[in-house]
């Protein structure tokens, strides 16, 4: 029998696993008072009565019926029956972490928001990443937009920046959101497909809704299959408003720029991961934080004058448009580091209530009609999900600063409000709590006094009418490789659409207006006849924004990259040791993998314990593969189908592969042609240098055409 940990060991394990995560901050300290640790404690009911028997219900005789009187069982089952709350109607699948935001360049010229006021000032944050379409238990790696929601616990109240990993959106007006979501969600008759947009109702809606063209193009790009949360950009999408101490206002777009660069999966990998590791992104975030490889982003601002709202050739209030960085550069004001995992998924991640209307003095809204609608929807959804208006009292949602008002009662009220007057004005309690004069003088929230007048109408502004120019710009800003992936994605998705007229409409009515060549390439894959006279020409639409291509957004280092080291009996101990050391000193993760989970003997005859096996950590979960030399490496791998598939698949997915010493013979055996990332060598040091260079590029795109013939 295996050895069970004794109570002291157990308590130490519990301590290291759940309690002492380090990296505390003011929010985490506030949460401490709600944390519960049962190690060493008696089992009790919810009213604190110690339980003597948790194995048997109370019954009348050994074989008799259970008694109603069994309050212990009744309480336990009742609580269990009520464990679930409604999942988020969109963005149900997600994962979150704690961390901090630190100002690097104070933005006092732009805003009186206190958390942006001083270099070095830190504000605790809680950040939740999500997919949009799938339910809570769906796979992480599906083709979808990713949510990027940040809650700043500032000294002036919570500020939630509820954004996505793409800078634009599908629709221009909030009234269309339920239509869009109904179209993309699994179809109502059979609830298929889960976590995918490759079905009739989605393409029906978007092919009839030209304003979606730009965003759909983003979702057909590699941005929709990120390799990790740490490798995603984030965007506030809408134009917001910043107000400074003088009361001056500017329009602003928020940007998160990942330190890890922007990298994606390849489509085949994304699909396979959905089965082999549906928690791939969640696991990556968790493990990186546990390892101390803290994900980090810069916060940037694009600042625009209100008078320029329409001078860029599009309307800054239109959420289907982005502001090219070449036109308005991004000013970096701070950085965000995620350095601590939650203790309890439900209490923290699931109960986190983000709301675009949670703003602080110095930050205000624009008239973007999508943003305006969101201001309603987020409170409404929390009322249902979290069961009433006291959701701000749930520990994860509580502000760090005190809050007082005359709102009272409702389900699950935590605060015990003292005093007799819960109205204002009052003379009984000295009229407390009182108003604060507006910011900047004293810190009360003041909306920007924008003059507003108009006729009550339901119309779309003509300045929102151009749906294609920016889609064209995005398409033309892509590298050839990225364009090919976009063509492949449209072809894949539309091939799954049953109704041929919907496929045709998307190609002829939408793609042809983005770029005739894009339409033609997709049309060819679908067997659609595209008469070149039908396709519009795109005079004057040649604008390009290099900042949009993720090929230009690589990090230049290998921090956080995962490298599989394939061990075989007799593998060179010194090589494995140096490799592990060099990778780890560069911030990469070295994973020792063996044919099985059992330890094997290295070249020194010493046991080497693997971190996993080829089967438990398949090639799709790593960024690169290294096979160290060793006397028996060929013998061990040549008859091992799993190992051979490992290398073939890594090669197909354009990953750097290094074969050292005797392992080099595997290249010929498997038909892996040498290139910038398919590396063979006898001397370890130069081989490692070339491997690291290849790893910085992440994928060997030049191999893509050749890799198509690999049967993996
Ligand atoms: Fe959301 N959105 N949304 N959304 N959204 C929700 O709120 C909604 C939009 C975004 O991790 C819901 O608490 C409407 C744009 C994120 O908890 C709901 C409209 C952007 C998250 C809701 C939009 C987003 C949500 C569902 C159109 C990017 C997850 C659960 C007017 C800028 C936050 C919830 C988290 C969640 C409504 C459009 C981002 C129903 C009505 C545009 C990241 O309130």
GROMACS .gro file of N, CA and C in nm, residues 116-220:
model
  315
  116UNK      N    1  -0.393   5.631  -1.169
  116UNK     CA    2  -0.299   5.657  -1.279
  116UNK      C    3  -0.210   5.778  -1.251
  117UNK      N    4  -0.209   5.821  -1.121
  117UNK     CA    5  -0.153   5.953  -1.093
  117UNK      C    6  -0.003   5.957  -1.061
  118UNK      N    7   0.056   5.849  -1.018
  118UNK     CA    8   0.192   5.857  -0.962
  118UNK      C    9   0.276   5.741  -1.011
  119UNK      N   10   0.397   5.768  -1.057
  119UNK     CA   11   0.483   5.658  -1.102
  119UNK      C   12   0.506   5.562  -0.985
  120UNK      N   13   0.498   5.434  -1.012
  120UNK     CA   14   0.521   5.334  -0.907
  120UNK      C   15   0.398   5.298  -0.826
  121UNK      N   16   0.292   5.374  -0.841
  121UNK     CA   17   0.170   5.345  -0.762
  121UNK      C   18   0.109   5.212  -0.807
  122UNK      N   19   0.080   5.127  -0.709
  122UNK     CA   20   0.026   4.995  -0.742
  122UNK      C   21  -0.120   4.981  -0.699
  123UNK      N   22  -0.198   4.917  -0.783
  123UNK     CA   23  -0.339   4.892  -0.755
  123UNK      C   24  -0.366   4.743  -0.775
  124UNK      N   25  -0.428   4.677  -0.677
  124UNK     CA   26  -0.459   4.535  -0.696
  124UNK      C   27  -0.560   4.515  -0.810
  125UNK      N   28  -0.544   4.405  -0.883
  125UNK     CA   29  -0.639   4.375  -0.991
  125UNK      C   30  -0.681   4.228  -0.983
  126UNK      N   31  -0.797   4.201  -1.041
  126UNK     CA   32  -0.842   4.063  -1.062
  126UNK      C   33  -0.882   4.055  -1.209
  127UNK      N   34  -0.826   3.959  -1.281
  127UNK     CA   35  -0.843   3.956  -1.427
  127UNK      C   36  -0.904   3.824  -1.468
  128UNK      N   37  -1.011   3.830  -1.547
  128UNK     CA   38  -1.073   3.706  -1.596
  128UNK      C   39  -1.068   3.703  -1.749
  129UNK      N   40  -1.017   3.590  -1.800
  129UNK     CA   41  -1.013   3.567  -1.945
  129UNK      C   42  -1.121   3.465  -1.978
  130UNK      N   43  -1.174   3.472  -2.099
  130UNK     CA   44  -1.286   3.382  -2.130
  130UNK      C   45  -1.300   3.360  -2.280
  131UNK      N   46  -1.371   3.253  -2.317
  131UNK     CA   47  -1.422   3.244  -2.454
  131UNK      C   48  -1.563   3.301  -2.450
  132UNK      N   49  -1.626   3.317  -2.564
  132UNK     CA   50  -1.759   3.380  -2.566
  132UNK      C   51  -1.871   3.278  -2.585
  133UNK      N   52  -1.852   3.186  -2.680
  133UNK     CA   53  -1.966   3.107  -2.725
  133UNK      C   54  -2.000   2.989  -2.633
  134UNK      N   55  -1.897   2.917  -2.589
  134UNK     CA   56  -1.920   2.789  -2.523
  134UNK      C   57  -1.966   2.801  -2.378
  135UNK      N   58  -2.027   2.693  -2.327
  135UNK     CA   59  -2.067   2.691  -2.186
  135UNK      C   60  -1.948   2.673  -2.093
  136UNK      N   61  -1.975   2.671  -1.963
  136UNK     CA   62  -1.867   2.665  -1.861
  136UNK      C   63  -1.769   2.552  -1.881
  137UNK      N   64  -1.821   2.436  -1.927
  137UNK     CA   65  -1.733   2.320  -1.938
  137UNK      C   66  -1.675   2.301  -2.076
  138UNK      N   67  -1.685   2.400  -2.163
  138UNK     CA   68  -1.637   2.381  -2.301
  138UNK      C   69  -1.486   2.401  -2.310
  139UNK      N   70  -1.433   2.365  -2.426
  139UNK     CA   71  -1.287   2.367  -2.444
  139UNK      C   72  -1.233   2.509  -2.457
  140UNK      N   73  -1.109   2.525  -2.412
  140UNK     CA   74  -1.045   2.657  -2.415
  140UNK      C   75  -1.001   2.700  -2.554
  141UNK      N   76  -0.965   2.601  -2.640
  141UNK     CA   77  -0.888   2.640  -2.760
  141UNK      C   78  -0.972   2.657  -2.885
  142UNK      N   79  -1.104   2.668  -2.869
  142UNK     CA   80  -1.190   2.683  -2.986
  142UNK      C   81  -1.165   2.817  -3.058
  143UNK      N   82  -1.207   2.822  -3.187
  143UNK     CA   83  -1.196   2.951  -3.258
  143UNK      C   84  -1.303   3.044  -3.204
  144UNK      N   85  -1.261   3.150  -3.138
  144UNK     CA   86  -1.356   3.240  -3.073
  144UNK      C   87  -1.283   3.368  -3.032
  145UNK      N   88  -1.361   3.469  -3.001
  145UNK     CA   89  -1.308   3.590  -2.939
  145UNK      C   90  -1.274   3.554  -2.794
  146UNK      N   91  -1.175   3.618  -2.733
  146UNK     CA   92  -1.147   3.597  -2.591
  146UNK      C   93  -1.181   3.724  -2.512
  147UNK      N   94  -1.252   3.704  -2.400
  147UNK     CA   95  -1.277   3.815  -2.311
  147UNK      C   96  -1.152   3.846  -2.230
  148UNK      N   97  -1.134   3.971  -2.194
  148UNK     CA   98  -1.016   4.016  -2.120
  148UNK      C   99  -1.069   4.122  -2.024
  149UNK      N  100  -1.116   4.076  -1.907
  149UNK     CA  101  -1.184   4.166  -1.814
  149UNK      C  102  -1.096   4.194  -1.692
  150UNK      N  103  -1.073   4.321  -1.665
  150UNK     CA  104  -0.983   4.359  -1.555
  150UNK      C  105  -1.060   4.442  -1.453
  151UNK      N  106  -1.053   4.398  -1.327
  151UNK     CA  107  -1.112   4.477  -1.219
  151UNK      C  108  -0.999   4.541  -1.141
  152UNK      N  109  -0.994   4.674  -1.144
  152UNK     CA  110  -0.894   4.748  -1.066
  152UNK      C  111  -0.960   4.787  -0.933
  153UNK      N  112  -0.900   4.746  -0.820
  153UNK     CA  113  -0.954   4.786  -0.690
  153UNK      C  114  -0.885   4.916  -0.649
  154UNK      N  115  -0.931   5.028  -0.702
  154UNK     CA  116  -0.860   5.155  -0.677
  154UNK      C  117  -0.906   5.215  -0.544
  155UNK      N  118  -0.831   5.316  -0.499
  155UNK     CA  119  -0.868   5.383  -0.373
  155UNK      C  120  -0.996   5.464  -0.387
  156UNK      N  121  -1.037   5.486  -0.512
  156UNK     CA  122  -1.159   5.565  -0.535
  156UNK      C  123  -1.276   5.478  -0.580
  157UNK      N  124  -1.263   5.347  -0.564
  157UNK     CA  125  -1.369   5.257  -0.608
  157UNK      C  126  -1.319   5.165  -0.718
  158UNK      N  127  -1.402   5.069  -0.754
  158UNK     CA  128  -1.360   4.972  -0.856
  158UNK      C  129  -1.376   5.030  -0.996
  159UNK      N  130  -1.273   5.005  -1.078
  159UNK     CA  131  -1.283   5.038  -1.220
  159UNK      C  132  -1.269   4.907  -1.297
  160UNK      N  133  -1.370   4.873  -1.375
  160UNK     CA  134  -1.366   4.749  -1.454
  160UNK      C  135  -1.343   4.784  -1.601
  161UNK      N  136  -1.236   4.730  -1.656
  161UNK     CA  137  -1.210   4.746  -1.799
  161UNK      C  138  -1.247   4.612  -1.863
  162UNK      N  139  -1.369   4.606  -1.917
  162UNK     CA  140  -1.424   4.478  -1.964
  162UNK      C  141  -1.405   4.470  -2.116
  163UNK      N  142  -1.291   4.416  -2.156
  163UNK     CA  143  -1.255   4.419  -2.298
  163UNK      C  144  -1.242   4.281  -2.359
  164UNK      N  145  -1.192   4.279  -2.480
  164UNK     CA  146  -1.170   4.155  -2.554
  164UNK      C  147  -1.027   4.151  -2.608
  165UNK      N  148  -0.991   4.039  -2.670
  165UNK     CA  149  -0.857   4.032  -2.731
  165UNK      C  150  -0.859   4.079  -2.877
  166UNK      N  151  -0.968   4.140  -2.918
  166UNK     CA  152  -0.977   4.200  -3.053
  166UNK      C  153  -1.030   4.341  -3.037
  167UNK      N  154  -0.984   4.434  -3.121
  167UNK     CA  155  -1.014   4.575  -3.094
  167UNK      C  156  -1.147   4.625  -3.147
  168UNK      N  157  -1.223   4.538  -3.215
  168UNK     CA  158  -1.351   4.583  -3.272
  168UNK      C  159  -1.459   4.483  -3.233
  169UNK      N  160  -1.584   4.511  -3.273
  169UNK     CA  161  -1.692   4.419  -3.237
  169UNK      C  162  -1.780   4.390  -3.359
  170UNK      N  163  -1.870   4.292  -3.345
  170UNK     CA  164  -1.952   4.243  -3.457
  170UNK      C  165  -2.063   4.339  -3.497
  171UNK      N  166  -2.112   4.416  -3.401
  171UNK     CA  167  -2.231   4.499  -3.426
  171UNK      C  168  -2.207   4.640  -3.375
  172UNK      N  169  -2.289   4.731  -3.423
  172UNK     CA  170  -2.269   4.872  -3.387
  172UNK      C  171  -2.366   4.920  -3.281
  173UNK      N  172  -2.471   4.842  -3.256
  173UNK     CA  173  -2.575   4.891  -3.166
  173UNK      C  174  -2.616   4.778  -3.071
  174UNK      N  175  -2.625   4.810  -2.942
  174UNK     CA  176  -2.654   4.707  -2.841
  174UNK      C  177  -2.786   4.635  -2.867
  175UNK      N  178  -2.878   4.699  -2.936
  175UNK     CA  179  -3.008   4.634  -2.958
  175UNK      C  180  -2.993   4.508  -3.044
  176UNK      N  181  -2.880   4.496  -3.115
  176UNK     CA  182  -2.857   4.378  -3.200
  176UNK      C  183  -2.786   4.264  -3.124
  177UNK      N  184  -2.745   4.287  -3.000
  177UNK     CA  185  -2.664   4.187  -2.929
  177UNK      C  186  -2.737   4.053  -2.911
  178UNK      N  187  -2.862   4.053  -2.864
  178UNK     CA  188  -2.929   3.923  -2.851
  178UNK      C  189  -2.941   3.850  -2.985
  179UNK      N  190  -2.963   3.923  -3.095
  179UNK     CA  191  -2.970   3.858  -3.227
  179UNK      C  192  -2.837   3.792  -3.260
  180UNK      N  193  -2.731   3.870  -3.240
  180UNK     CA  194  -2.598   3.816  -3.271
  180UNK      C  195  -2.568   3.692  -3.186
  181UNK      N  196  -2.596   3.703  -3.056
  181UNK     CA  197  -2.562   3.592  -2.966
  181UNK      C  198  -2.648   3.469  -2.996
  182UNK      N  199  -2.778   3.490  -3.025
  182UNK     CA  200  -2.861   3.376  -3.062
  182UNK      C  201  -2.806   3.307  -3.188
  183UNK      N  202  -2.752   3.388  -3.279
  183UNK     CA  203  -2.703   3.330  -3.405
  183UNK      C  204  -2.575   3.249  -3.383
  184UNK      N  205  -2.488   3.297  -3.295
  184UNK     CA  206  -2.358   3.229  -3.279
  184UNK      C  207  -2.366   3.112  -3.181
  185UNK      N  208  -2.457   3.118  -3.087
  185UNK     CA  209  -2.469   3.011  -2.987
  185UNK      C  210  -2.509   2.880  -3.055
  186UNK      N  211  -2.494   2.765  -2.987
  186UNK     CA  212  -2.541   2.639  -3.046
  186UNK      C  213  -2.684   2.654  -3.095
  187UNK      N  214  -2.715   2.586  -3.205
  187UNK     CA  215  -2.847   2.604  -3.266
  187UNK      C  216  -2.955   2.550  -3.173
  188UNK      N  217  -3.072   2.616  -3.171
  188UNK     CA  218  -3.170   2.587  -3.066
  188UNK      C  219  -3.234   2.449  -3.073
  189UNK      N  220  -3.240   2.389  -3.194
  189UNK     CA  221  -3.312   2.261  -3.202
  189UNK      C  222  -3.229   2.145  -3.147
  190UNK      N  223  -3.093   2.150  -3.167
  190UNK     CA  224  -3.013   2.034  -3.122
  190UNK      C  225  -2.892   2.072  -3.036
  191UNK      N  226  -2.883   2.202  -3.003
  191UNK     CA  227  -2.772   2.251  -2.919
  191UNK      C  228  -2.636   2.208  -2.974
  192UNK      N  229  -2.618   2.222  -3.105
  192UNK     CA  230  -2.491   2.195  -3.171
  192UNK      C  231  -2.458   2.318  -3.256
  193UNK      N  232  -2.333   2.361  -3.268
  193UNK     CA  233  -2.212   2.306  -3.209
  193UNK      C  234  -2.171   2.379  -3.081
  194UNK      N  235  -2.098   2.309  -2.997
  194UNK     CA  236  -2.048   2.369  -2.873
  194UNK      C  237  -1.916   2.441  -2.901
  195UNK      N  238  -1.910   2.567  -2.866
  195UNK     CA  239  -1.784   2.641  -2.874
  195UNK      C  240  -1.737   2.666  -3.016
  196UNK      N  241  -1.828   2.676  -3.111
  196UNK     CA  242  -1.783   2.698  -3.249
  196UNK      C  243  -1.882   2.787  -3.324
  197UNK      N  244  -1.827   2.860  -3.421
  197UNK     CA  245  -1.915   2.944  -3.502
  197UNK      C  246  -1.939   2.883  -3.639
  198UNK      N  247  -1.885   2.761  -3.662
  198UNK     CA  248  -1.896   2.700  -3.794
  198UNK      C  249  -2.032   2.632  -3.811
  199UNK      N  250  -2.137   2.712  -3.822
  199UNK     CA  251  -2.270   2.655  -3.841
  199UNK      C  252  -2.362   2.759  -3.907
  200UNK      N  253  -2.476   2.711  -3.955
  200UNK     CA  254  -2.561   2.793  -4.041
  200UNK      C  255  -2.608   2.924  -3.978
  201UNK      N  256  -2.655   2.918  -3.852
  201UNK     CA  257  -2.718   3.040  -3.799
  201UNK      C  258  -2.617   3.154  -3.786
  202UNK      N  259  -2.494   3.121  -3.747
  202UNK     CA  260  -2.393   3.228  -3.735
  202UNK      C  261  -2.368   3.291  -3.872
  203UNK      N  262  -2.342   3.207  -3.972
  203UNK     CA  263  -2.306   3.262  -4.104
  203UNK      C  264  -2.426   3.325  -4.172
  204UNK      N  265  -2.545   3.277  -4.139
  204UNK     CA  266  -2.667   3.341  -4.191
  204UNK      C  267  -2.670   3.486  -4.142
  205UNK      N  268  -2.653   3.500  -4.010
  205UNK     CA  269  -2.663   3.634  -3.951
  205UNK      C  270  -2.552   3.727  -4.003
  206UNK      N  271  -2.429   3.679  -4.000
  206UNK     CA  272  -2.320   3.772  -4.036
  206UNK      C  273  -2.320   3.803  -4.186
  207UNK      N  274  -2.367   3.708  -4.267
  207UNK     CA  275  -2.369   3.739  -4.411
  207UNK      C  276  -2.480   3.838  -4.445
  208UNK      N  277  -2.577   3.850  -4.353
  208UNK     CA  278  -2.684   3.950  -4.372
  208UNK      C  279  -2.654   4.079  -4.297
  209UNK      N  280  -2.541   4.083  -4.228
  209UNK     CA  281  -2.508   4.198  -4.141
  209UNK      C  282  -2.369   4.251  -4.177
  210UNK      N  283  -2.361   4.333  -4.281
  210UNK     CA  284  -2.228   4.375  -4.329
  210UNK      C  285  -2.142   4.444  -4.222
  211UNK      N  286  -2.205   4.506  -4.120
  211UNK     CA  287  -2.124   4.573  -4.019
  211UNK      C  288  -2.035   4.474  -3.943
  212UNK      N  289  -2.066   4.342  -3.954
  212UNK     CA  290  -1.985   4.242  -3.883
  212UNK      C  291  -1.859   4.204  -3.960
  213UNK      N  292  -1.847   4.251  -4.087
  213UNK     CA  293  -1.741   4.201  -4.176
  213UNK      C  294  -1.601   4.213  -4.113
  214UNK      N  295  -1.573   4.328  -4.052
  214UNK     CA  296  -1.440   4.351  -3.999
  214UNK      C  297  -1.409   4.254  -3.884
  215UNK      N  298  -1.503   4.244  -3.789
  215UNK     CA  299  -1.479   4.157  -3.672
  215UNK      C  300  -1.475   4.010  -3.712
  216UNK      N  301  -1.560   3.971  -3.807
  216UNK     CA  302  -1.558   3.830  -3.850
  216UNK      C  303  -1.421   3.797  -3.909
  217UNK      N  304  -1.365   3.894  -3.982
  217UNK     CA  305  -1.231   3.872  -4.037
  217UNK      C  306  -1.129   3.849  -3.924
  218UNK      N  307  -1.140   3.926  -3.818
  218UNK     CA  308  -1.051   3.904  -3.701
  218UNK      C  309  -1.072   3.763  -3.645
  219UNK      N  310  -1.198   3.720  -3.639
  219UNK     CA  311  -1.221   3.588  -3.577
  219UNK      C  312  -1.179   3.475  -3.671
  220UNK      N  313  -1.163   3.504  -3.799
  220UNK     CA  314  -1.111   3.403  -3.890
  220UNK      C  315  -0.957   3.409  -3.894
   0.00000   0.00000   0.00000
